[in-house]
mmCIF file of C-alpha atoms and ligand atoms in Angstrom:
data_model
loop_
_atom_site.group_PDB
_atom_site.id
_atom_site.type_symbol
_atom_site.label_atom_id
_atom_site.label_comp_id
_atom_site.label_asym_id
_atom_site.label_seq_id
_atom_site.Cartn_x
_atom_site.Cartn_y
_atom_site.Cartn_z
ATOM 1 C CA UNK A 9 -23.357 7.785 16.917
ATOM 2 C CA UNK A 10 -22.951 4.050 17.552
ATOM 3 C CA UNK A 11 -20.066 2.002 16.199
ATOM 4 C CA UNK A 12 -20.488 1.102 12.525
ATOM 5 C CA UNK A 13 -22.178 -2.214 11.762
ATOM 6 C CA UNK A 14 -20.478 -2.716 8.423
ATOM 7 C CA UNK A 15 -16.878 -1.643 7.825
ATOM 8 C CA UNK A 16 -15.219 -1.987 4.414
ATOM 9 C CA UNK A 17 -11.455 -1.698 3.974
ATOM 10 C CA UNK A 18 -9.180 -1.011 1.020
ATOM 11 C CA UNK A 19 -5.960 -2.570 2.303
ATOM 12 C CA UNK A 20 -3.330 -0.556 0.454
ATOM 13 C CA UNK A 21 0.432 -0.163 0.744
ATOM 14 C CA UNK A 22 1.798 -3.688 1.105
ATOM 15 C CA UNK A 23 4.182 -3.180 -1.817
ATOM 16 C CA UNK A 24 5.510 0.145 -0.516
ATOM 17 C CA UNK A 25 5.950 -1.306 2.977
ATOM 18 C CA UNK A 26 8.129 -4.058 1.503
ATOM 19 C CA UNK A 27 10.075 -1.673 -0.742
ATOM 20 C CA UNK A 28 10.871 0.577 2.241
ATOM 21 C CA UNK A 29 12.422 -2.422 3.950
ATOM 22 C CA UNK A 30 14.253 -3.671 0.859
ATOM 23 C CA UNK A 31 12.043 -6.795 0.804
ATOM 24 C CA UNK A 32 10.179 -8.460 -2.095
ATOM 25 C CA UNK A 33 6.565 -7.272 -2.524
ATOM 26 C CA UNK A 34 5.146 -10.575 -1.351
ATOM 27 C CA UNK A 35 6.779 -10.015 2.061
ATOM 28 C CA UNK A 36 4.526 -6.952 2.268
ATOM 29 C CA UNK A 37 1.469 -9.066 1.473
ATOM 30 C CA UNK A 38 2.479 -11.619 4.149
ATOM 31 C CA UNK A 39 2.837 -8.839 6.694
ATOM 32 C CA UNK A 40 -0.534 -7.536 5.460
ATOM 33 C CA UNK A 41 -2.134 -10.881 6.295
ATOM 34 C CA UNK A 42 -1.072 -10.311 9.930
ATOM 35 C CA UNK A 43 -2.883 -6.969 9.919
ATOM 36 C CA UNK A 44 -5.953 -8.790 8.595
ATOM 37 C CA UNK A 45 -5.897 -11.117 11.632
ATOM 38 C CA UNK A 46 -5.504 -8.212 14.010
ATOM 39 C CA UNK A 47 -8.268 -6.111 12.440
ATOM 40 C CA UNK A 48 -10.698 -9.073 12.466
ATOM 41 C CA UNK A 49 -10.147 -9.396 16.228
ATOM 42 C CA UNK A 50 -10.557 -5.653 16.747
ATOM 43 C CA UNK A 51 -13.748 -5.603 14.657
ATOM 44 C CA UNK A 52 -15.265 -8.445 16.628
ATOM 45 C CA UNK A 53 -14.370 -6.838 19.959
ATOM 46 C CA UNK A 54 -15.929 -3.542 18.840
ATOM 47 C CA UNK A 55 -19.237 -5.117 17.907
ATOM 48 C CA UNK A 56 -18.793 -4.597 14.157
ATOM 49 C CA UNK A 57 -21.007 -7.190 12.448
ATOM 50 C CA UNK A 58 -19.645 -7.184 8.899
ATOM 51 C CA UNK A 59 -16.079 -6.622 7.729
ATOM 52 C CA UNK A 60 -15.584 -6.453 3.956
ATOM 53 C CA UNK A 61 -11.953 -6.604 2.834
ATOM 54 C CA UNK A 62 -10.753 -5.776 -0.683
ATOM 55 C CA UNK A 63 -8.323 -8.671 -1.077
ATOM 56 C CA UNK A 64 -8.023 -9.012 -4.880
ATOM 57 C CA UNK A 65 -9.472 -6.748 -7.555
ATOM 58 C CA UNK A 66 -10.330 -7.541 -11.166
ATOM 59 C CA UNK A 67 -7.435 -5.176 -12.030
ATOM 60 C CA UNK A 68 -4.924 -7.090 -9.881
ATOM 61 C CA UNK A 69 -4.572 -9.722 -12.634
ATOM 62 C CA UNK A 70 -2.384 -7.168 -14.429
ATOM 63 C CA UNK A 71 0.340 -7.660 -11.826
ATOM 64 C CA UNK A 72 3.298 -9.970 -12.637
ATOM 65 C CA UNK A 73 2.213 -13.629 -12.617
ATOM 66 C CA UNK A 74 4.568 -14.522 -9.769
ATOM 67 C CA UNK A 75 2.930 -11.872 -7.552
ATOM 68 C CA UNK A 76 -0.598 -13.023 -8.452
ATOM 69 C CA UNK A 77 0.368 -16.665 -7.771
ATOM 70 C CA UNK A 78 1.967 -15.695 -4.472
ATOM 71 C CA UNK A 79 -1.142 -13.747 -3.421
ATOM 72 C CA UNK A 80 -3.399 -16.748 -4.011
ATOM 73 C CA UNK A 81 -0.914 -19.048 -2.239
ATOM 74 C CA UNK A 82 -0.995 -16.660 0.693
ATOM 75 C CA UNK A 83 -4.796 -16.691 0.671
ATOM 76 C CA UNK A 84 -4.846 -20.508 0.644
ATOM 77 C CA UNK A 85 -2.363 -20.655 3.529
ATOM 78 C CA UNK A 86 -4.421 -18.070 5.363
ATOM 79 C CA UNK A 87 -7.568 -20.185 4.985
ATOM 80 C CA UNK A 88 -5.728 -23.348 6.089
ATOM 81 C CA UNK A 89 -4.281 -21.726 9.177
ATOM 82 C CA UNK A 90 -7.346 -19.657 10.153
ATOM 83 C CA UNK A 91 -10.383 -21.876 9.544
ATOM 84 C CA UNK A 92 -10.378 -23.430 13.025
ATOM 85 C CA UNK A 93 -9.783 -20.022 14.571
ATOM 86 C CA UNK A 94 -12.721 -18.554 12.636
ATOM 87 C CA UNK A 95 -14.968 -21.404 13.816
ATOM 88 C CA UNK A 96 -13.808 -20.998 17.405
ATOM 89 C CA UNK A 97 -14.533 -17.281 17.275
ATOM 90 C CA UNK A 98 -17.989 -17.743 15.735
ATOM 91 C CA UNK A 99 -16.956 -15.900 12.557
ATOM 92 C CA UNK A 100 -18.557 -16.688 9.211
ATOM 93 C CA UNK A 101 -16.620 -16.253 5.983
ATOM 94 C CA UNK A 102 -18.238 -15.188 2.730
ATOM 95 C CA UNK A 103 -16.956 -13.833 -0.576
ATOM 96 C CA UNK A 104 -18.044 -11.303 -3.175
ATOM 97 C CA UNK A 105 -16.685 -11.031 -6.714
ATOM 98 C CA UNK A 106 -16.468 -13.160 -9.832
ATOM 99 C CA UNK A 107 -15.616 -16.276 -7.887
ATOM 100 C CA UNK A 108 -15.857 -18.470 -10.991
ATOM 101 C CA UNK A 109 -12.738 -16.683 -12.299
ATOM 102 C CA UNK A 110 -10.534 -17.753 -9.357
ATOM 103 C CA UNK A 111 -8.101 -20.701 -9.563
ATOM 104 C CA UNK A 112 -9.818 -24.068 -8.874
ATOM 105 C CA UNK A 113 -7.841 -24.813 -5.721
ATOM 106 C CA UNK A 114 -8.762 -21.419 -4.244
ATOM 107 C CA UNK A 115 -12.428 -21.933 -5.105
ATOM 108 C CA UNK A 116 -12.471 -25.352 -3.474
ATOM 109 C CA UNK A 117 -10.867 -24.019 -0.296
ATOM 110 C CA UNK A 118 -13.253 -21.071 -0.164
ATOM 111 C CA UNK A 119 -16.254 -23.337 -0.580
ATOM 112 C CA UNK A 120 -15.039 -25.559 2.233
ATOM 113 C CA UNK A 121 -14.335 -22.715 4.675
ATOM 114 C CA UNK A 122 -17.679 -21.040 3.865
ATOM 115 C CA UNK A 123 -19.384 -24.317 4.556
ATOM 116 C CA UNK A 124 -17.525 -24.960 7.798
ATOM 117 C CA UNK A 125 -18.113 -21.437 9.144
ATOM 118 C CA UNK A 126 -21.711 -21.004 7.985
ATOM 119 C CA UNK A 127 -23.189 -20.970 11.472
ATOM 120 C CA UNK A 128 -20.820 -18.207 12.628
ATOM 121 C CA UNK A 129 -22.867 -15.307 13.949
ATOM 122 C CA UNK A 130 -20.555 -12.884 15.762
ATOM 123 C CA UNK A 131 -18.917 -11.401 12.650
ATOM 124 C CA UNK A 132 -19.267 -11.841 8.914
ATOM 125 C CA UNK A 133 -15.844 -11.709 7.257
ATOM 126 C CA UNK A 134 -16.601 -10.854 3.658
ATOM 127 C CA UNK A 135 -13.651 -11.118 1.258
ATOM 128 C CA UNK A 136 -13.814 -9.254 -2.046
ATOM 129 C CA UNK A 137 -11.943 -11.511 -4.469
ATOM 130 C CA UNK A 138 -11.697 -10.978 -8.209
ATOM 131 C CA UNK A 139 -13.974 -8.078 -7.354
ATOM 132 C CA UNK A 140 -14.637 -4.974 -9.443
ATOM 133 C CA UNK A 141 -17.582 -2.675 -8.806
ATOM 134 C CA UNK A 142 -18.232 -1.907 -12.463
ATOM 135 C CA UNK A 143 -18.202 -5.626 -13.260
ATOM 136 C CA UNK A 144 -20.628 -6.165 -10.381
ATOM 137 C CA UNK A 145 -22.995 -3.506 -11.719
ATOM 138 C CA UNK A 146 -22.778 -4.872 -15.263
ATOM 139 C CA UNK A 147 -23.484 -8.409 -13.960
ATOM 140 C CA UNK A 148 -26.523 -7.017 -12.123
ATOM 141 C CA UNK A 149 -27.817 -5.129 -15.174
ATOM 142 C CA UNK A 150 -27.514 -8.288 -17.235
ATOM 143 C CA UNK A 151 -29.520 -10.261 -14.672
ATOM 144 C CA UNK A 152 -32.186 -7.534 -14.501
ATOM 145 C CA UNK A 153 -32.446 -7.489 -18.298
ATOM 146 C CA UNK A 154 -32.875 -11.269 -18.383
ATOM 147 C CA UNK A 155 -35.600 -11.116 -15.737
ATOM 148 C CA UNK A 156 -37.390 -8.386 -17.702
ATOM 149 C CA UNK A 157 -37.200 -10.327 -20.963
ATOM 150 C CA UNK A 158 -38.482 -13.490 -19.276
ATOM 151 C CA UNK A 159 -41.341 -11.509 -17.745
ATOM 152 C CA UNK A 160 -40.324 -12.054 -14.097
ATOM 153 C CA UNK A 161 -39.730 -8.349 -13.591
ATOM 154 C CA UNK A 162 -41.619 -5.337 -14.843
ATOM 155 C CA UNK A 163 -39.077 -2.599 -15.730
ATOM 156 C CA UNK A 164 -41.332 -0.025 -14.046
ATOM 157 C CA UNK A 165 -40.956 -1.888 -10.736
ATOM 158 C CA UNK A 166 -37.183 -1.544 -10.782
ATOM 159 C CA UNK A 167 -36.040 0.855 -8.068
ATOM 160 C CA UNK A 168 -32.900 1.281 -5.904
ATOM 161 C CA UNK A 169 -33.934 -1.374 -3.416
ATOM 162 C CA UNK A 170 -34.848 -3.908 -6.080
ATOM 163 C CA UNK A 171 -31.607 -3.223 -7.968
ATOM 164 C CA UNK A 172 -29.520 -3.714 -4.792
ATOM 165 C CA UNK A 173 -30.961 -7.217 -4.695
ATOM 166 C CA UNK A 174 -29.064 -8.052 -7.886
ATOM 167 C CA UNK A 175 -25.635 -7.074 -6.540
ATOM 168 C CA UNK A 176 -23.109 -9.501 -5.003
ATOM 169 C CA UNK A 177 -23.919 -7.800 -1.679
ATOM 170 C CA UNK A 178 -27.676 -8.458 -1.949
ATOM 171 C CA UNK A 179 -27.936 -9.833 1.589
ATOM 172 C CA UNK A 180 -25.830 -7.112 3.232
ATOM 173 C CA UNK A 181 -26.508 -3.570 4.437
ATOM 174 C CA UNK A 182 -24.304 -0.887 2.835
ATOM 175 C CA UNK A 183 -21.003 -0.164 4.603
ATOM 176 C CA UNK A 184 -21.258 2.564 7.240
ATOM 177 C CA UNK A 185 -17.542 3.213 7.144
ATOM 178 C CA UNK A 186 -14.854 2.825 4.477
ATOM 179 C CA UNK A 187 -11.235 2.718 5.621
ATOM 180 C CA UNK A 188 -8.397 3.094 3.125
ATOM 181 C CA UNK A 189 -4.758 2.877 4.143
ATOM 182 C CA UNK A 190 -1.551 4.378 2.723
ATOM 183 C CA UNK A 191 -3.004 7.863 2.343
ATOM 184 C CA UNK A 192 -4.469 7.359 -1.130
ATOM 185 C CA UNK A 193 -7.787 9.107 -1.790
ATOM 186 C CA UNK A 194 -9.389 6.811 -4.333
ATOM 187 C CA UNK A 195 -12.220 4.264 -4.451
ATOM 188 C CA UNK A 196 -10.359 2.033 -6.929
ATOM 189 C CA UNK A 197 -13.519 0.393 -8.297
ATOM 190 C CA UNK A 198 -14.595 -0.832 -4.837
ATOM 191 C CA UNK A 199 -18.321 -1.058 -3.917
ATOM 192 C CA UNK A 200 -19.236 1.996 -6.030
ATOM 193 C CA UNK A 201 -22.982 1.544 -5.513
ATOM 194 C CA UNK A 202 -22.825 0.534 -1.855
ATOM 195 C CA UNK A 203 -20.473 3.311 -0.660
ATOM 196 C CA UNK A 204 -22.776 6.161 -1.754
ATOM 197 C CA UNK A 205 -23.377 7.383 1.810
ATOM 198 C CA UNK A 206 -20.528 5.742 3.721
ATOM 199 C CA UNK A 207 -18.182 7.758 5.890
ATOM 200 C CA UNK A 208 -14.575 7.616 4.677
ATOM 201 C CA UNK A 209 -11.507 7.334 6.894
ATOM 202 C CA UNK A 210 -8.107 7.612 5.235
ATOM 203 C CA UNK A 211 -5.123 6.387 7.241
ATOM 204 C CA UNK A 212 -1.602 7.435 6.282
ATOM 205 C CA UNK A 213 -0.293 4.099 7.561
ATOM 206 C CA UNK A 214 0.653 1.384 5.094
ATOM 207 C CA UNK A 215 -1.575 -1.686 5.517
ATOM 208 C CA UNK A 216 1.053 -3.906 7.248
ATOM 209 C CA UNK A 217 1.481 -1.120 9.835
ATOM 210 C CA UNK A 218 -2.281 -0.752 10.379
ATOM 211 C CA UNK A 219 -3.015 -2.278 13.767
ATOM 212 C CA UNK A 220 -5.785 -2.586 16.306
ATOM 213 C CA UNK A 221 -5.245 0.937 17.674
ATOM 214 C CA UNK A 222 -5.600 2.367 14.152
ATOM 215 C CA UNK A 223 -8.875 0.511 13.636
ATOM 216 C CA UNK A 224 -10.152 1.760 16.989
ATOM 217 C CA UNK A 225 -9.141 5.316 16.012
ATOM 218 C CA UNK A 226 -11.188 5.004 12.794
ATOM 219 C CA UNK A 227 -14.234 3.860 14.798
ATOM 220 C CA UNK A 228 -13.747 6.740 17.269
ATOM 221 C CA UNK A 229 -13.727 9.225 14.425
ATOM 222 C CA UNK A 230 -16.784 7.579 12.847
ATOM 223 C CA UNK A 231 -18.757 7.932 16.064
ATOM 224 C CA UNK A 232 -18.044 11.669 16.029
ATOM 225 C CA UNK A 233 -19.306 12.161 12.496
ATOM 226 C CA UNK A 234 -22.853 13.207 11.632
ATOM 227 C CA UNK A 235 -24.427 11.349 8.760
ATOM 228 C CA UNK A 236 -26.982 13.426 6.912
ATOM 229 C CA UNK A 237 -27.662 11.332 3.810
ATOM 230 C CA UNK A 238 -28.039 14.517 1.773
ATOM 231 C CA UNK A 239 -30.715 15.907 4.097
HETATM 232 C C1 FPP B 24 -2.515 -3.715 -1.695
HETATM 233 O O1 FPP B 24 -1.156 -3.411 -1.561
HETATM 234 C C2 FPP B 24 -2.878 -5.056 -1.325
HETATM 235 C C3 FPP B 24 -3.355 -6.026 -2.156
HETATM 236 C C4 FPP B 24 -3.509 -5.877 -3.595
HETATM 237 C C5 FPP B 24 -3.724 -7.345 -1.657
HETATM 238 C C6 FPP B 24 -4.274 -7.434 -0.265
HETATM 239 C C7 FPP B 24 -3.828 -8.690 0.293
HETATM 240 C C8 FPP B 24 -3.469 -8.929 1.577
HETATM 241 C C9 FPP B 24 -3.568 -7.945 2.661
HETATM 242 C C10 FPP B 24 -2.890 -10.239 1.888
HETATM 243 C C11 FPP B 24 -3.694 -11.246 2.548
HETATM 244 C C12 FPP B 24 -5.141 -11.135 2.492
HETATM 245 C C13 FPP B 24 -5.931 -12.007 3.132
HETATM 246 C C14 FPP B 24 -7.405 -11.840 3.083
HETATM 247 C C15 FPP B 24 -5.366 -13.103 3.915
HETATM 248 P P1 FPP B 24 -0.357 -3.033 -2.852
HETATM 249 O O2 FPP B 24 0.352 -4.238 -3.316
HETATM 250 O O3 FPP B 24 -1.252 -2.388 -3.839
HETATM 251 O O4 FPP B 24 0.661 -1.978 -2.272
HETATM 252 P P2 FPP B 24 1.346 -0.769 -3.036
HETATM 253 O O5 FPP B 24 0.248 0.157 -3.451
HETATM 254 O O6 FPP B 24 2.235 -0.186 -1.984
HETATM 255 O O7 FPP B 24 2.111 -1.367 -4.183
#
């Protein structure tokens, strides 16, 4: 099989990485941001076209406020330091999730970087922020219902393809490969609709330890899998 076109990643284990080193959790997130840079490069070099990263879930708000604040600060710093690099590397940034629920400063920065990278065509870096798959599906159902009530859509015309068009990922193909780090075997409310037929690769490594060679190993394993789509 060819390399996957769309890879989605649940970046897990930053907190444990920090705890193992006797560091505060946010040090794990900072180290995780370095893995993000490395995996973006590896994805681009491998011909992956879309990389969707689970950066902040709707459940992550339940973490202590100082950790949530630090995560958004880290994201803002990441955008500031990486925008020129993204442009130079022809990478476009997009986001999925309830973006209206993010802090104003983060939203402004995201809008600016999406604007400045919009002609990027080598890789789409898609950040899932304030993302929850059940929320996404509920948002879609609500929009479908409104379109039915207003007469724009006939309920009998609704099928899987039409419904996909109401999701945050409406312009994207489903992920071919899902990678999750830190050995956990859960989907954690990530892309529940879109991952129906994706191959899953679980790495025992904690996210800050997940490097280019680990990403390449996941692609190697993917190429050796046979996808049958239930056939
Ligand atoms: C999971 O580790 C990680 C997160 C909740 C956040 C992911 C964020 C980053 C990798 C930082 C930067 C991101 C970008 C896009 C620049 P965890 O805290 O759940 O770890 P644990 O399970 O060991 O506690």
